[in-house]
Amino acid sequence: MRYFLALCWLIAALASGACGQKPADVGEVSYRLKWLYNVSTVGDLYAERRGYFQQAGLKVDVRPGGPEFDALKELELGHAQFGVASADQVLRAAAKGAPIVVLAQLFQVNPLHWIYRPDRTPFAGPADFKGRTIGVTFGGNDETVMRALLARHGIAEAEVSLFSVRYDYTPFYEGRASFWPLYLNAQAPIIAEKLEKAGERYAFVSPDALGVRFVANSVVTTREMLAKRPGTVKRFLSALLEGWRDALDPRNQEKAIQVLLEADRETPEAVVRRQLSVTRDLTLPPSGAEFGRIDAAAWKQTEEVMRAQNLIPAPVDVESLLVTPK
């Protein structure tokens, strides 16, 4: 009888716990993007809206980012479990002690480039920056990258003129600045179309091609999330990267474009098509590498650039930030 009563009590206790508590590795999470829905989020949106997370047993709330939504801050406050942040954001947070880790690197080449008109401004290499007016957003990543480019190639800042960039491209159109920063997969197709209609040639300066690799958007989470809910982390990342791979597969182009047009109703379809093609080139890894591979050398260079410009107060152990969920 005592054995029978004890067994009944155990069964009741287990049933009560199962009904009253959620398991530690639940499948509901929030994913905060770095910016608004656009072509740079195509894989994130594709994974959500084409059911990849659901197939992995997850309910993922993919939220747009923007000036008012800092993914790293939301991770810290527990308002999100995953997020997208650029390397400079991650390194600044890590330098202050934020317990974050990087799970994947979405862009293999930073989309930040400079546009110029080769007929007006011949450019064969960094030495041709000398004597030119270069647009930068003071306090922005483009300022950091341009200063790193100049330093790397031995060009004194007094040898160029840095022009304060705003949202208006008029100074570039009017020729007041020879080089103008933009994102190759976002604004570039729009600006390029305008120049084409005006019969003007254009070209782009790639910092990566000139030896400055400054890492862009990557997927992040907290160390606590990785330690306490490893199953969720692994399933989330697997579904997300599969969504990205399929969204960029030319065979799925029409599906990917439809997802983008539904999420971003302001960008014309013709522009979206050009943006998607460029995004594919910027995100696909070298042949044989997995999508989302983390370029540790580029991360280390990003940290070195930020230290050289006193953008972080102390060195950051980059390797400790870069993890692969098991």
Coordinates of C-alpha atoms in Angstrom, one line a residue:
M1 CA 0.0 0.0 0.0
R2 CA 2.8 2.4 0.9
Y3 CA 4.5 1.6 -2.4
F4 CA 1.2 2.2 -4.3
L5 CA 0.6 5.6 -2.5
A6 CA 4.1 6.7 -3.2
L7 CA 3.8 5.8 -6.9
C8 CA 0.5 7.8 -7.1
W9 CA 2.1 10.8 -5.5
L10 CA 5.0 10.7 -7.9
I11 CA 2.7 10.5 -10.9
A12 CA 0.6 13.3 -9.7
A13 CA 3.6 15.5 -9.0
L14 CA 5.1 14.9 -12.5
A15 CA 1.7 15.6 -14.1
S16 CA 1.4 18.8 -12.1
G17 CA 4.9 19.9 -13.1
A18 CA 4.2 19.2 -16.7
C19 CA 1.1 21.2 -16.7
G20 CA 2.3 24.1 -14.6
Q21 CA 5.8 24.7 -16.1
K22 CA 7.4 25.1 -19.5
P23 CA 10.5 23.0 -20.3
A24 CA 13.7 24.9 -20.3
D25 CA 14.2 24.5 -24.0
V26 CA 10.9 25.9 -25.3
G27 CA 10.5 26.9 -29.0
E28 CA 9.1 30.4 -28.7
V29 CA 11.7 33.1 -29.3
S30 CA 12.0 36.7 -30.5
Y31 CA 14.5 37.7 -33.2
R32 CA 15.3 41.4 -33.6
L33 CA 16.8 42.5 -36.9
K34 CA 19.3 45.4 -37.3
W35 CA 17.1 47.5 -39.6
L36 CA 13.8 47.7 -41.3
Y37 CA 12.5 44.9 -43.6
N38 CA 14.6 45.2 -46.8
V39 CA 16.7 43.1 -49.1
S40 CA 19.4 42.7 -46.3
T41 CA 16.8 40.7 -44.3
V42 CA 15.6 38.5 -47.2
G43 CA 16.8 35.3 -45.6
D44 CA 15.4 36.1 -42.2
L45 CA 12.0 36.9 -43.8
Y46 CA 12.1 33.9 -46.0
A47 CA 12.8 31.5 -43.1
E48 CA 9.8 33.0 -41.2
R49 CA 7.3 33.3 -44.0
R50 CA 8.1 30.1 -45.8
G51 CA 7.8 28.0 -42.7
Y52 CA 11.4 27.1 -41.9
F53 CA 11.2 27.9 -38.3
Q54 CA 7.9 26.1 -37.9
Q55 CA 9.3 23.0 -39.5
A56 CA 12.1 23.2 -36.9
G57 CA 9.5 23.2 -34.1
L58 CA 10.0 26.9 -33.3
K59 CA 7.7 29.9 -33.1
V60 CA 9.9 32.8 -34.0
D61 CA 8.8 36.5 -33.9
V62 CA 10.9 38.2 -36.5
R63 CA 10.9 41.9 -35.6
P64 CA 12.2 44.8 -37.7
G65 CA 15.0 46.9 -36.3
G66 CA 15.7 50.6 -36.7
P67 CA 16.9 53.6 -34.7
E68 CA 14.6 52.9 -31.8
F69 CA 15.4 49.2 -31.6
D70 CA 18.8 48.1 -30.6
A71 CA 19.1 44.3 -30.9
L72 CA 21.9 44.0 -28.4
K73 CA 20.0 46.1 -25.8
E74 CA 17.0 43.8 -26.3
L75 CA 19.1 40.8 -25.7
E76 CA 20.5 42.3 -22.5
L77 CA 17.0 43.1 -21.3
G78 CA 15.6 39.7 -22.3
H79 CA 13.2 41.2 -24.8
A80 CA 14.7 39.1 -27.6
Q81 CA 16.7 35.9 -27.7
F82 CA 18.4 36.4 -31.0
G83 CA 19.4 39.5 -32.9
V84 CA 21.4 40.9 -35.8
A85 CA 24.2 43.4 -35.2
S86 CA 27.3 44.6 -37.1
A87 CA 30.7 43.8 -35.8
D88 CA 31.4 47.3 -34.5
Q89 CA 28.2 47.1 -32.4
V90 CA 29.2 43.7 -31.0
L91 CA 32.7 44.8 -30.2
R92 CA 31.6 47.9 -28.4
A93 CA 29.2 45.9 -26.3
A94 CA 31.7 43.2 -25.6
A95 CA 34.3 45.8 -24.6
K96 CA 31.8 46.9 -21.9
G97 CA 31.3 43.4 -20.7
A98 CA 28.1 42.4 -22.5
P99 CA 27.8 38.5 -22.4
I100 CA 27.1 38.1 -26.1
V101 CA 28.3 35.6 -28.8
V102 CA 28.3 35.5 -32.6
L103 CA 26.6 32.5 -34.2
A104 CA 26.9 33.3 -37.9
Q105 CA 28.1 36.0 -40.2
L106 CA 25.5 36.9 -42.8
F107 CA 27.6 39.2 -45.1
Q108 CA 30.9 37.8 -46.3
V109 CA 31.7 41.2 -47.9
N110 CA 30.6 44.4 -46.3
P111 CA 28.0 46.1 -48.5
L112 CA 29.4 49.5 -47.6
H113 CA 31.1 51.0 -50.8
W114 CA 31.8 54.4 -52.3
I115 CA 30.3 55.3 -55.7
Y116 CA 32.2 57.6 -58.1
R117 CA 32.1 58.7 -61.8
P118 CA 35.2 57.3 -63.5
D119 CA 34.9 59.9 -66.3
R120 CA 35.2 62.7 -63.8
T121 CA 37.3 61.0 -61.2
P122 CA 39.7 58.4 -62.6
F123 CA 40.5 55.8 -59.9
A124 CA 43.2 53.2 -60.2
G125 CA 43.9 52.7 -56.5
P126 CA 43.9 54.4 -53.1
A127 CA 46.5 57.0 -54.2
D128 CA 43.8 58.5 -56.3
F129 CA 41.9 59.6 -53.2
K130 CA 44.5 62.3 -52.8
G131 CA 43.2 65.8 -53.5
R132 CA 39.6 64.5 -53.7
T133 CA 36.5 65.3 -51.6
I134 CA 35.2 62.1 -50.0
G135 CA 31.8 61.8 -48.4
V136 CA 31.6 60.3 -44.9
T137 CA 28.9 60.2 -42.3
F138 CA 30.8 61.6 -39.3
G139 CA 30.3 59.1 -36.4
G140 CA 29.2 56.4 -38.8
N141 CA 30.9 53.2 -39.9
D142 CA 31.8 54.7 -43.3
E143 CA 33.9 57.3 -41.5
T144 CA 35.7 54.5 -39.6
V145 CA 36.3 52.5 -42.7
M146 CA 37.5 55.4 -44.8
R147 CA 40.0 56.5 -42.1
A148 CA 41.2 52.9 -42.0
L149 CA 41.6 52.8 -45.7
L150 CA 43.6 56.1 -45.7
A151 CA 45.8 54.9 -42.9
R152 CA 46.4 51.5 -44.5
H153 CA 47.6 53.1 -47.7
G154 CA 49.7 55.8 -46.1
I155 CA 47.4 58.7 -47.1
A156 CA 47.4 61.6 -44.6
E157 CA 44.0 62.9 -43.8
A158 CA 45.2 66.4 -44.8
E159 CA 45.6 65.1 -48.3
V160 CA 41.9 64.6 -48.7
S161 CA 38.8 66.6 -47.9
L162 CA 36.1 64.8 -45.9
F163 CA 32.6 65.9 -46.7
S164 CA 29.7 65.5 -44.2
V165 CA 27.1 63.1 -45.6
R166 CA 23.4 63.5 -45.0
Y167 CA 20.5 61.6 -46.5
D168 CA 20.5 63.9 -49.6
Y169 CA 22.6 62.7 -52.5
T170 CA 22.6 66.2 -54.2
P171 CA 26.2 67.0 -53.3
F172 CA 27.3 63.9 -55.2
Y173 CA 25.1 64.5 -58.2
E174 CA 26.4 68.1 -58.4
G175 CA 30.0 67.0 -58.1
R176 CA 30.7 68.6 -54.8
A177 CA 32.0 65.3 -53.6
S178 CA 33.8 62.8 -55.8
F179 CA 33.2 59.7 -53.7
W180 CA 29.9 59.0 -51.9
P181 CA 29.2 56.2 -49.4
L182 CA 26.3 53.8 -49.9
Y183 CA 25.3 50.2 -49.5
L184 CA 25.9 48.3 -52.6
N185 CA 22.8 46.1 -52.2
A186 CA 20.4 48.9 -51.1
Q187 CA 20.9 52.5 -52.4
A188 CA 23.4 51.6 -55.2
P189 CA 20.9 50.1 -57.6
I190 CA 18.7 53.2 -57.2
I191 CA 21.5 55.7 -57.7
A192 CA 22.9 53.7 -60.5
E193 CA 19.6 53.8 -62.4
K194 CA 19.5 57.6 -62.1
L195 CA 23.0 57.9 -63.5
E196 CA 22.3 55.5 -66.3
K197 CA 19.3 57.5 -67.3
A198 CA 21.5 60.6 -67.4
G199 CA 24.0 58.8 -69.6
E200 CA 26.7 58.8 -66.9
R201 CA 29.1 56.0 -66.1
Y202 CA 29.7 55.0 -62.5
A203 CA 31.9 52.6 -60.5
F204 CA 32.4 51.5 -56.9
V205 CA 35.3 51.4 -54.4
S206 CA 35.2 48.3 -52.3
P207 CA 37.0 48.5 -49.0
D208 CA 37.4 44.7 -48.9
A209 CA 39.2 44.8 -52.3
L210 CA 41.6 47.4 -50.9
G211 CA 42.4 45.4 -47.8
V212 CA 40.0 46.7 -45.1
R213 CA 37.6 44.0 -44.1
F214 CA 35.1 45.5 -41.6
V215 CA 32.5 42.9 -40.8
A216 CA 28.8 43.8 -41.3
N217 CA 25.6 42.0 -40.2
S218 CA 25.9 38.9 -38.0
V219 CA 23.6 36.8 -35.9
V220 CA 24.0 37.1 -32.1
T221 CA 22.7 35.7 -28.9
T222 CA 23.6 35.7 -25.2
R223 CA 26.0 33.3 -23.5
E224 CA 23.1 32.4 -21.1
M225 CA 20.9 31.5 -24.0
L226 CA 23.6 29.3 -25.5
A227 CA 24.2 27.5 -22.2
K228 CA 20.6 27.1 -21.0
R229 CA 18.8 26.5 -24.3
P230 CA 21.3 24.9 -26.7
G231 CA 18.7 22.9 -28.5
T232 CA 16.7 26.0 -29.3
V233 CA 19.8 27.8 -30.5
K234 CA 20.8 25.0 -32.8
R235 CA 17.4 24.6 -34.3
F236 CA 17.0 28.3 -34.7
L237 CA 20.3 28.8 -36.4
S238 CA 19.9 25.7 -38.7
A239 CA 16.4 26.9 -39.9
L240 CA 17.6 30.5 -40.3
L241 CA 20.6 29.6 -42.4
E242 CA 18.6 27.1 -44.5
G243 CA 16.1 30.0 -45.2
W244 CA 19.0 32.2 -46.3
R245 CA 20.4 29.6 -48.6
D246 CA 17.1 29.0 -50.2
A247 CA 16.2 32.6 -50.5
L248 CA 19.4 33.3 -52.4
D249 CA 19.1 30.2 -54.7
P250 CA 18.3 31.5 -58.2
R251 CA 15.7 28.8 -58.5
N252 CA 13.7 30.4 -55.7
Q253 CA 14.2 34.0 -56.9
E254 CA 10.5 34.7 -57.6
K255 CA 9.5 33.4 -54.2
A256 CA 12.2 35.5 -52.5
I257 CA 11.1 38.6 -54.4
Q258 CA 7.5 38.0 -53.4
V259 CA 8.5 37.8 -49.8
L260 CA 10.4 41.0 -50.0
L261 CA 7.6 42.9 -51.9
E262 CA 5.1 41.8 -49.2
A263 CA 7.3 43.0 -46.4
D264 CA 8.7 46.2 -48.1
R265 CA 5.9 47.9 -50.1
E266 CA 7.9 51.1 -50.8
T267 CA 10.7 49.7 -53.0
P268 CA 9.7 49.1 -56.6
E269 CA 10.0 45.5 -57.9
A270 CA 12.6 46.4 -60.5
V271 CA 14.8 47.8 -57.8
V272 CA 14.2 44.7 -55.6
R273 CA 15.4 42.4 -58.4
R274 CA 18.6 44.3 -58.8
Q275 CA 19.1 44.4 -55.0
L276 CA 18.6 40.7 -54.6
S277 CA 21.2 39.9 -57.2
V278 CA 23.8 42.1 -55.4
T279 CA 22.9 40.7 -52.0
R280 CA 23.5 37.2 -53.3
D281 CA 27.1 38.2 -54.3
L282 CA 27.8 39.8 -50.9
T283 CA 26.5 37.0 -48.7
L284 CA 27.5 33.7 -50.4
P285 CA 30.7 32.3 -48.9
P286 CA 33.7 31.0 -50.9
S287 CA 33.1 27.7 -52.7
G288 CA 33.0 24.8 -50.3
A289 CA 32.2 26.9 -47.2
E290 CA 29.0 26.8 -45.3
F291 CA 26.6 29.7 -45.5
G292 CA 27.0 32.0 -42.5
R293 CA 30.6 31.1 -42.0
I294 CA 32.4 33.4 -39.6
D295 CA 35.5 35.1 -41.0
A296 CA 37.7 35.2 -37.9
A297 CA 40.5 37.1 -39.6
A298 CA 38.0 39.9 -40.7
W299 CA 36.6 40.1 -37.1
K300 CA 40.2 40.5 -35.8
Q301 CA 40.9 43.2 -38.3
T302 CA 37.7 45.0 -37.4
E303 CA 38.7 44.9 -33.7
E304 CA 42.2 46.3 -34.7
V305 CA 40.7 49.1 -36.7
M306 CA 38.4 50.1 -33.8
R307 CA 41.3 50.0 -31.3
A308 CA 43.5 52.1 -33.6
Q309 CA 40.8 54.8 -33.8
N310 CA 40.0 54.6 -30.0
L311 CA 36.4 53.4 -30.7
I312 CA 36.6 50.7 -28.0
P313 CA 38.3 51.3 -24.6
A314 CA 40.2 48.1 -24.4
P315 CA 41.2 45.0 -26.5
V316 CA 38.4 42.4 -27.1
D317 CA 39.1 38.7 -27.2
V318 CA 37.5 38.2 -30.6
E319 CA 37.9 34.4 -30.7
S320 CA 35.9 34.1 -27.5
L321 CA 32.9 35.8 -29.2
L322 CA 32.8 33.5 -32.2
V323 CA 31.0 30.2 -31.5
T324 CA 29.5 27.3 -33.4
P325 CA 26.6 25.7 -31.6
K326 CA 27.0 22.0 -31.1

